[in-house]
Amino acid sequence: MSNLSKVKGVGPKTELLLNKIGINTIDDLVTHYPYRYDVLRRTDLKMVKDADEKIVVDGKVESIPLVIRFRGGTNKLNFRLSTQSGMVGVSIFGRAFLKQNLPIGEKIIVIGKYDSSKNIINASDIKFGSLTNQDRIESVYHSTSGLSQKVLIGAINNALMTYGNSISDNIPHYLLDKYNFLNKKTALNIVHNPPSYEKLKEASLRLKYEELFEFMFKINYLRSANKMDNAGVERKTDKNLDEFIKTLPFELTNDQKHVLDEIIDDLSSSQRMNRLLQGDVGSGKTIVAILAMYYNYLCGYQSALMAPTEILAVQHYNNIKELLKDTPVVVELLTGAVTKKDKMPIYNDLKNGTINIIVGTHALIQEEVEYHNLGLVVTDEQHRFGVNQRSNLKNKGIKPDVLYMSATPIPRTYALTIYGDMDVSIIKEMPKGRLPVITKVFNNKEMKEVYKLMEEELSSNHQIYVIAPLIEENEELDLTNVYTLRDKMNLIFGNRYRIDIVHGKMKPKEKDLIMGEFKQNVVNILISTTVIEVGVDVSNATMMVIFDANRFGLSTLHQLRGRVGRSSLQSKCLLISDKDDEKRLKIMESTNDGFEISEEDFKLRGSGDLFGTKQSGDMTFKMANLRNDYKILLQAKVDSQDYLKNKDYDNDELKRRLISSIESD
Ligand code: ADP
Ligand code: MG
């Protein structure tokens, strides 16, 4: 359902503001759930001892509010209020405009702090109405400047009132009955205006279940579609991959060998591969993928490697070229940064089959690109290959095998569920000769020690990554930014080292240039935001320094740390944090095992960090949380499987709708 502007109270200006926070349809609006609830419970003023305690009282206005105006434009409103705890003065800043809404006798709720010596409430907020003996639960929403809570709440409730009955419900009728679930409109209404905790719990359960049901239906559908799909290419070759493996500068680990076997089995079978390759940063996934692509080449098919960023695409391209330099394999690079003129010959060579391996970003699966016989697609880091993208290729008459590489170690049970549509291979073993990275947590007062350790590393001609959360100074956030940090470090190291910056807002060309210089050891310290989070490989970089480390989830920190420790040199990771977050960060000191860290992260933060927006767009839920709601997920998995398989429901409007939404995804 679209057309937000139909909602009462949503004019063109409000519509734009709503769009700004991702609300584009009426469905989006009614599922813009509160991110927090405030509880208003009447305070007995006689019991207040601490002047800093937050208090809530309700009562009647007893005197006409007096407005005091100060120089500089501020103002103050003073009036008396009769409450259950007696008469009290109320004083609030900046609300002169409320005066006409506060006639004598008006019932209001006042929130603030109570000064018992003066019998005055210094109010921070005033609401209309009165409290009952039950807690009043107030919804608080994420918004944007210019869009007040009041307008947002009004829009949501108007939309619910007018369109609530036509909002689609994604739970089949028989399951609604089975679990005695509330209907959709009622549940939405309760979540936005909770009458009680019990009701709120009941309504959220239903909405969580619905999200997870829909999600698991999708996973189950994809899995069965893949299983039924025998249209994969059956590859056979009498040429020997082992010959090539012998030319590698190192021996494969046992895990690598095992995983490679699994992949080659997939490629050789007529069933289409849909496999997730999980392994810590540096565990050697990429080399396995390259070997798979080489095998695919031996069998006479093209391969594509898709990376999430330009930097990574370029790095993969260079690696692959280097590794395959003594073979006749033709490798090319295709990213958004390649000019139109340069793209044309690449398009041609993909179409006529001259190119064997193409490396790039999403440009690889755009409309214009035609392949001669694409047999294998490898995607690096978390990009689930959308069904849409798959069907893009399908329409061109190709159904390649797909290998997903992910450096996000997810606890196995969760992986089996949320990647239920894929087979999962895991590399646990690190290549031989790697020294575990030494990690240490510092606070801002220990910076001297940090700079000393940095100097030690630099003076042995090793390089350093520095991570800071912000690009530029930001008034609202008191965090380290890359530019200020560079100036500071130039001062500290007396301009003896070359320090440069990479961040997300730079043009790909600029980034590539600086990354190139870092790779060649021209740049000694590379300061960046987390754009380098994934995959970058510079083995002479032996130190990772992360500012405001408390801002990051453990899994992210672990991935960042994986940038170092990529050679036989001893590497170090320094985490700087001023917040009381040491216990959590100490976990980083104690282990280098990504799976262990992911378990801890899961326990501590829930799934947010693991499955954050960057990990995969299709795994973020508005209401459900994979850790807390794991049981609901399991139930939804079973139920959605039954629903999918049971032919009696094949004519259900809902089932058709769910399937068609997956296919057009
Ligand atoms: P990942 O993709 O899992 O992060 P890579 O495949 O990039 O890991 O491997 C990291 C580094 O380790 C690369 O420089 C690669 O050449 C090297 N490497 C991979 N496998 C081995 C191995 N079995 N022995 C030694 N070095 C290896
Ligand atoms: Mg196959």
CSV table of C-alpha atoms in Angstrom, one decimal, residues 178-448:
chain,number,residue,atom,x,y,z
A,178,LYS,CA,-3.9,-22.3,16.5
A,179,TYR,CA,-1.9,-19.7,18.5
A,180,ASN,CA,-4.9,-17.6,19.3
A,181,PHE,CA,-3.1,-14.6,17.8
A,182,LEU,CA,-4.6,-11.1,17.9
A,183,ASN,CA,-5.6,-9.7,14.5
A,184,LYS,CA,-3.1,-7.5,12.8
A,185,LYS,CA,-4.8,-4.2,13.3
A,186,THR,CA,-5.3,-4.8,17.0
A,187,ALA,CA,-1.7,-5.9,17.4
A,188,LEU,CA,-0.4,-2.8,15.7
A,189,ASN,CA,-2.7,-0.6,17.7
A,190,ILE,CA,-1.4,-2.1,20.9
A,191,VAL,CA,2.2,-1.8,20.0
A,192,HIS,CA,1.8,1.9,19.3
A,193,ASN,CA,-0.6,2.6,22.2
A,194,PRO,CA,0.1,-0.1,24.9
A,195,PRO,CA,-2.7,-0.3,27.4
A,196,SER,CA,-0.7,-2.6,29.6
A,197,TYR,CA,2.5,-4.7,29.7
A,198,GLU,CA,0.6,-8.0,29.2
A,199,LYS,CA,-1.2,-6.7,26.1
A,200,LEU,CA,2.1,-5.3,24.8
A,201,LYS,CA,3.8,-8.6,25.2
A,202,GLU,CA,1.0,-10.4,23.5
A,203,ALA,CA,0.9,-8.0,20.5
A,204,SER,CA,4.7,-8.0,20.1
A,205,LEU,CA,4.8,-11.8,20.1
A,206,ARG,CA,2.4,-11.9,17.3
A,207,LEU,CA,4.2,-9.3,15.2
A,208,LYS,CA,7.6,-11.0,15.8
A,209,TYR,CA,6.2,-14.3,14.8
A,210,GLU,CA,4.8,-12.8,11.7
A,211,GLU,CA,8.2,-11.4,10.7
A,212,LEU,CA,10.0,-14.6,11.4
A,213,PHE,CA,7.4,-16.7,9.7
A,214,GLU,CA,7.7,-14.6,6.5
A,215,PHE,CA,11.5,-14.8,6.7
A,216,MET,CA,11.6,-18.5,7.2
A,217,PHE,CA,9.0,-19.1,4.5
A,218,LYS,CA,11.4,-17.3,2.2
A,219,ILE,CA,14.4,-19.3,3.3
A,220,ASN,CA,12.4,-22.6,3.0
A,221,TYR,CA,11.1,-21.6,-0.4
A,222,LEU,CA,14.5,-20.7,-1.7
A,223,ARG,CA,15.9,-24.0,-0.4
A,224,SER,CA,13.3,-26.1,-2.0
A,225,ALA,CA,13.5,-24.1,-5.3
A,226,ASN,CA,17.2,-24.8,-5.3
A,227,LYS,CA,16.7,-28.5,-4.6
A,228,MET,CA,14.2,-28.9,-7.3
A,229,ASP,CA,16.3,-27.0,-9.7
A,230,ASN,CA,18.3,-29.6,-11.5
A,231,ALA,CA,19.4,-27.1,-14.1
A,232,GLY,CA,22.9,-26.6,-12.7
A,233,VAL,CA,25.8,-27.3,-15.0
A,234,GLU,CA,27.4,-30.7,-14.6
A,235,ARG,CA,31.1,-30.0,-15.0
A,236,LYS,CA,33.7,-32.6,-15.8
A,237,THR,CA,37.3,-32.3,-16.8
A,238,ASP,CA,40.1,-34.6,-17.3
A,239,LYS,CA,42.5,-31.9,-16.6
A,240,ASN,CA,44.0,-31.9,-13.2
A,241,LEU,CA,43.5,-29.3,-10.5
A,242,ASP,CA,46.2,-30.8,-8.3
A,243,GLU,CA,48.9,-29.9,-10.8
A,244,PHE,CA,48.0,-26.3,-10.3
A,245,ILE,CA,47.7,-26.6,-6.5
A,246,LYS,CA,51.3,-27.8,-6.5
A,247,THR,CA,52.4,-24.5,-7.9
A,248,LEU,CA,51.0,-22.5,-5.0
A,249,PRO,CA,53.6,-20.9,-2.7
A,250,PHE,CA,52.2,-22.8,0.3
A,251,GLU,CA,50.4,-26.0,1.2
A,252,LEU,CA,46.6,-25.9,1.7
A,253,THR,CA,45.4,-26.5,5.2
A,254,ASN,CA,43.3,-29.6,5.8
A,255,ASP,CA,40.2,-27.4,6.2
A,256,GLN,CA,40.9,-25.8,2.8
A,257,LYS,CA,41.4,-29.1,1.1
A,258,HIS,CA,38.1,-30.4,2.6
A,259,VAL,CA,36.1,-27.4,1.7
A,260,LEU,CA,37.5,-27.4,-1.8
A,261,ASP,CA,36.4,-31.0,-2.2
A,262,GLU,CA,32.9,-30.1,-1.2
A,263,ILE,CA,32.8,-27.3,-3.7
A,264,ILE,CA,34.1,-29.4,-6.5
A,265,ASP,CA,31.6,-32.1,-5.7
A,266,ASP,CA,28.9,-29.4,-6.0
A,267,LEU,CA,30.3,-28.2,-9.3
A,268,SER,CA,30.4,-31.7,-10.7
A,269,SER,CA,26.8,-32.5,-9.8
A,270,SER,CA,23.9,-31.4,-11.9
A,271,GLN,CA,22.3,-29.7,-8.9
A,272,ARG,CA,22.9,-26.1,-8.5
A,273,MET,CA,25.4,-25.1,-5.8
A,274,ASN,CA,24.2,-22.6,-3.2
A,275,ARG,CA,27.0,-22.8,-0.6
A,276,LEU,CA,28.2,-20.5,2.2
A,277,LEU,CA,31.9,-20.6,2.9
A,278,GLN,CA,32.5,-19.4,6.4
A,279,GLY,CA,35.9,-18.7,7.9
A,280,ASP,CA,37.7,-16.2,9.9
A,281,VAL,CA,39.5,-13.3,8.2
A,282,GLY,CA,42.8,-14.7,6.9
A,283,SER,CA,41.8,-18.3,7.1
A,284,GLY,CA,42.3,-18.6,3.4
A,285,LYS,CA,38.8,-18.6,1.9
A,286,THR,CA,39.7,-16.5,-1.1
A,287,ILE,CA,42.3,-18.9,-2.3
A,288,VAL,CA,39.8,-21.7,-2.2
A,289,ALA,CA,37.4,-19.6,-4.2
A,290,ILE,CA,40.1,-18.9,-6.8
A,291,LEU,CA,40.8,-22.6,-7.0
A,292,ALA,CA,37.1,-23.3,-7.6
A,293,MET,CA,37.1,-20.7,-10.4
A,294,TYR,CA,40.2,-22.2,-11.9
A,295,TYR,CA,38.5,-25.6,-11.8
A,296,ASN,CA,35.4,-24.0,-13.5
A,297,TYR,CA,37.8,-22.6,-16.1
A,298,LEU,CA,39.3,-26.1,-16.7
A,299,CYS,CA,35.8,-27.3,-17.4
A,300,GLY,CA,35.3,-24.6,-19.9
A,301,TYR,CA,33.1,-22.2,-18.1
A,302,GLN,CA,33.3,-18.5,-17.0
A,303,SER,CA,33.4,-17.3,-13.4
A,304,ALA,CA,32.5,-14.0,-11.8
A,305,LEU,CA,33.8,-12.8,-8.4
A,306,MET,CA,31.7,-10.1,-6.9
A,307,ALA,CA,33.1,-7.9,-4.1
A,308,PRO,CA,31.3,-5.4,-1.9
A,309,THR,CA,33.7,-2.5,-2.6
A,310,GLU,CA,35.9,-1.2,-5.3
A,311,ILE,CA,39.0,-1.5,-3.1
A,312,LEU,CA,38.3,-5.2,-2.6
A,313,ALA,CA,37.5,-5.9,-6.2
A,314,VAL,CA,40.8,-4.4,-7.2
A,315,GLN,CA,42.7,-6.4,-4.6
A,316,HIS,CA,41.0,-9.6,-5.7
A,317,TYR,CA,41.8,-8.8,-9.3
A,318,ASN,CA,45.4,-8.3,-8.6
A,319,ASN,CA,45.7,-11.4,-6.5
A,320,ILE,CA,44.0,-13.6,-9.1
A,321,LYS,CA,46.1,-12.1,-11.9
A,322,GLU,CA,49.3,-12.8,-9.9
A,323,LEU,CA,48.3,-16.3,-9.0
A,324,LEU,CA,47.2,-17.3,-12.5
A,325,LYS,CA,50.0,-15.5,-14.3
A,326,ASP,CA,51.5,-18.6,-15.7
A,327,THR,CA,48.2,-20.0,-16.9
A,328,PRO,CA,46.2,-19.0,-20.0
A,329,VAL,CA,43.3,-17.8,-17.9
A,330,VAL,CA,42.0,-14.3,-19.0
A,331,VAL,CA,41.1,-12.2,-16.0
A,332,GLU,CA,39.4,-8.8,-16.2
A,333,LEU,CA,38.1,-6.1,-13.8
A,334,LEU,CA,34.7,-4.5,-14.1
A,335,THR,CA,33.6,-1.9,-11.5
A,336,GLY,CA,31.5,1.2,-11.5
A,337,ALA,CA,34.7,3.2,-11.8
A,338,VAL,CA,35.6,1.7,-15.2
A,339,THR,CA,34.6,4.3,-17.9
A,340,LYS,CA,32.0,3.5,-20.4
A,341,LYS,CA,34.5,3.5,-23.1
A,342,ASP,CA,36.6,0.9,-21.3
A,343,LYS,CA,33.6,-1.2,-20.5
A,344,MET,CA,32.6,-1.9,-24.1
A,345,PRO,CA,35.5,-4.2,-24.9
A,346,ILE,CA,34.9,-6.0,-21.6
A,347,TYR,CA,31.3,-6.5,-22.4
A,348,ASN,CA,32.2,-7.9,-25.8
A,349,ASP,CA,34.8,-10.3,-24.4
A,350,LEU,CA,32.4,-11.5,-21.7
A,351,LYS,CA,29.8,-12.2,-24.4
A,352,ASN,CA,32.1,-14.0,-26.8
A,353,GLY,CA,33.8,-15.9,-24.0
A,354,THR,CA,37.3,-14.5,-24.3
A,355,ILE,CA,37.2,-13.5,-20.6
A,356,ASN,CA,37.4,-16.5,-18.2
A,357,ILE,CA,37.2,-14.8,-14.9
A,358,ILE,CA,35.7,-11.4,-14.3
A,359,VAL,CA,36.2,-9.6,-11.0
A,360,GLY,CA,34.1,-6.6,-9.9
A,361,THR,CA,31.4,-5.1,-7.9
A,362,HIS,CA,27.6,-5.2,-8.5
A,363,ALA,CA,28.4,-3.9,-12.0
A,364,LEU,CA,28.9,-7.6,-12.9
A,365,ILE,CA,25.2,-8.5,-12.8
A,366,GLN,CA,23.7,-5.4,-14.4
A,367,GLU,CA,21.4,-5.6,-17.3
A,368,GLU,CA,23.9,-4.7,-20.0
A,369,VAL,CA,26.2,-7.5,-19.0
A,370,GLU,CA,25.9,-10.7,-21.1
A,371,TYR,CA,27.9,-13.8,-20.5
A,372,HIS,CA,29.0,-16.5,-22.8
A,373,ASN,CA,28.5,-19.3,-20.3
A,374,LEU,CA,28.7,-18.1,-16.7
A,375,GLY,CA,29.1,-21.3,-14.6
A,376,LEU,CA,30.1,-19.9,-11.2
A,377,VAL,CA,29.5,-16.8,-9.2
A,378,VAL,CA,31.5,-16.1,-6.1
A,379,THR,CA,30.3,-13.3,-3.8
A,380,ASP,CA,32.7,-12.0,-1.2
A,381,GLU,CA,31.4,-10.9,2.2
A,382,GLN,CA,27.8,-11.1,3.2
A,383,HIS,CA,26.1,-10.2,-0.1
A,384,ARG,CA,23.3,-12.6,-0.4
A,385,PHE,CA,22.8,-12.9,-4.0
A,386,GLY,CA,19.2,-11.6,-4.3
A,387,VAL,CA,16.6,-13.8,-6.0
A,388,ASN,CA,16.2,-10.9,-8.3
A,389,GLN,CA,19.8,-10.9,-9.2
A,390,ARG,CA,19.7,-14.6,-9.7
A,391,SER,CA,16.7,-14.3,-12.0
A,392,ASN,CA,18.4,-11.5,-13.9
A,393,LEU,CA,20.9,-14.1,-14.8
A,394,LYS,CA,18.2,-16.8,-15.3
A,395,ASN,CA,16.5,-14.6,-17.9
A,396,LYS,CA,19.7,-14.7,-19.9
A,397,GLY,CA,19.5,-18.5,-19.8
A,398,ILE,CA,22.1,-19.1,-17.2
A,399,LYS,CA,21.8,-20.6,-13.8
A,400,PRO,CA,25.3,-20.4,-12.3
A,401,ASP,CA,26.4,-22.1,-9.1
A,402,VAL,CA,26.8,-19.6,-6.3
A,403,LEU,CA,29.5,-19.6,-3.6
A,404,TYR,CA,29.1,-17.0,-0.8
A,405,MET,CA,32.2,-16.2,1.3
A,406,SER,CA,31.6,-14.7,4.7
A,407,ALA,CA,34.1,-13.8,7.4
A,408,THR,CA,31.4,-13.3,9.9
A,409,PRO,CA,31.5,-16.4,12.1
A,410,ILE,CA,28.0,-17.0,13.2
A,411,PRO,CA,27.3,-19.6,15.9
A,412,ARG,CA,26.5,-22.8,14.0
A,413,THR,CA,22.9,-23.2,15.2
A,414,TYR,CA,22.0,-19.8,14.0
A,415,ALA,CA,23.8,-20.3,10.7
A,416,LEU,CA,21.9,-23.5,10.1
A,417,THR,CA,18.6,-21.6,10.5
A,418,ILE,CA,19.2,-18.3,8.9
A,419,TYR,CA,21.2,-19.7,6.1
A,420,GLY,CA,18.8,-22.6,5.9
A,421,ASP,CA,18.6,-22.2,2.1
A,422,MET,CA,22.3,-22.9,1.7
A,423,ASP,CA,24.9,-25.6,2.4
A,424,VAL,CA,27.5,-24.4,4.9
A,425,SER,CA,31.2,-25.1,4.7
A,426,ILE,CA,33.5,-23.9,7.5
A,427,ILE,CA,37.3,-23.2,7.6
A,428,LYS,CA,38.4,-23.2,11.2
A,429,GLU,CA,42.1,-23.9,10.9
A,430,MET,CA,44.4,-20.9,10.2
A,431,PRO,CA,47.4,-21.3,7.8
A,432,LYS,CA,50.5,-22.6,9.5
A,433,GLY,CA,53.1,-20.2,10.9
A,434,ARG,CA,50.6,-17.5,11.9
A,435,LEU,CA,51.2,-15.9,15.2
A,436,PRO,CA,48.0,-15.0,17.0
A,437,VAL,CA,47.5,-11.2,17.2
A,438,ILE,CA,48.3,-9.8,20.6
A,439,THR,CA,45.4,-7.5,21.7
A,440,LYS,CA,45.4,-4.9,24.5
A,441,VAL,CA,42.8,-2.5,25.7
A,442,PHE,CA,43.9,1.1,26.6
A,443,ASN,CA,42.0,4.1,27.9
A,444,ASN,CA,42.5,7.7,26.7
A,445,LYS,CA,44.9,8.4,29.6
A,446,GLU,CA,47.3,5.7,28.4
A,447,MET,CA,47.9,7.2,25.0
A,448,LYS,CA,51.5,7.7,25.6
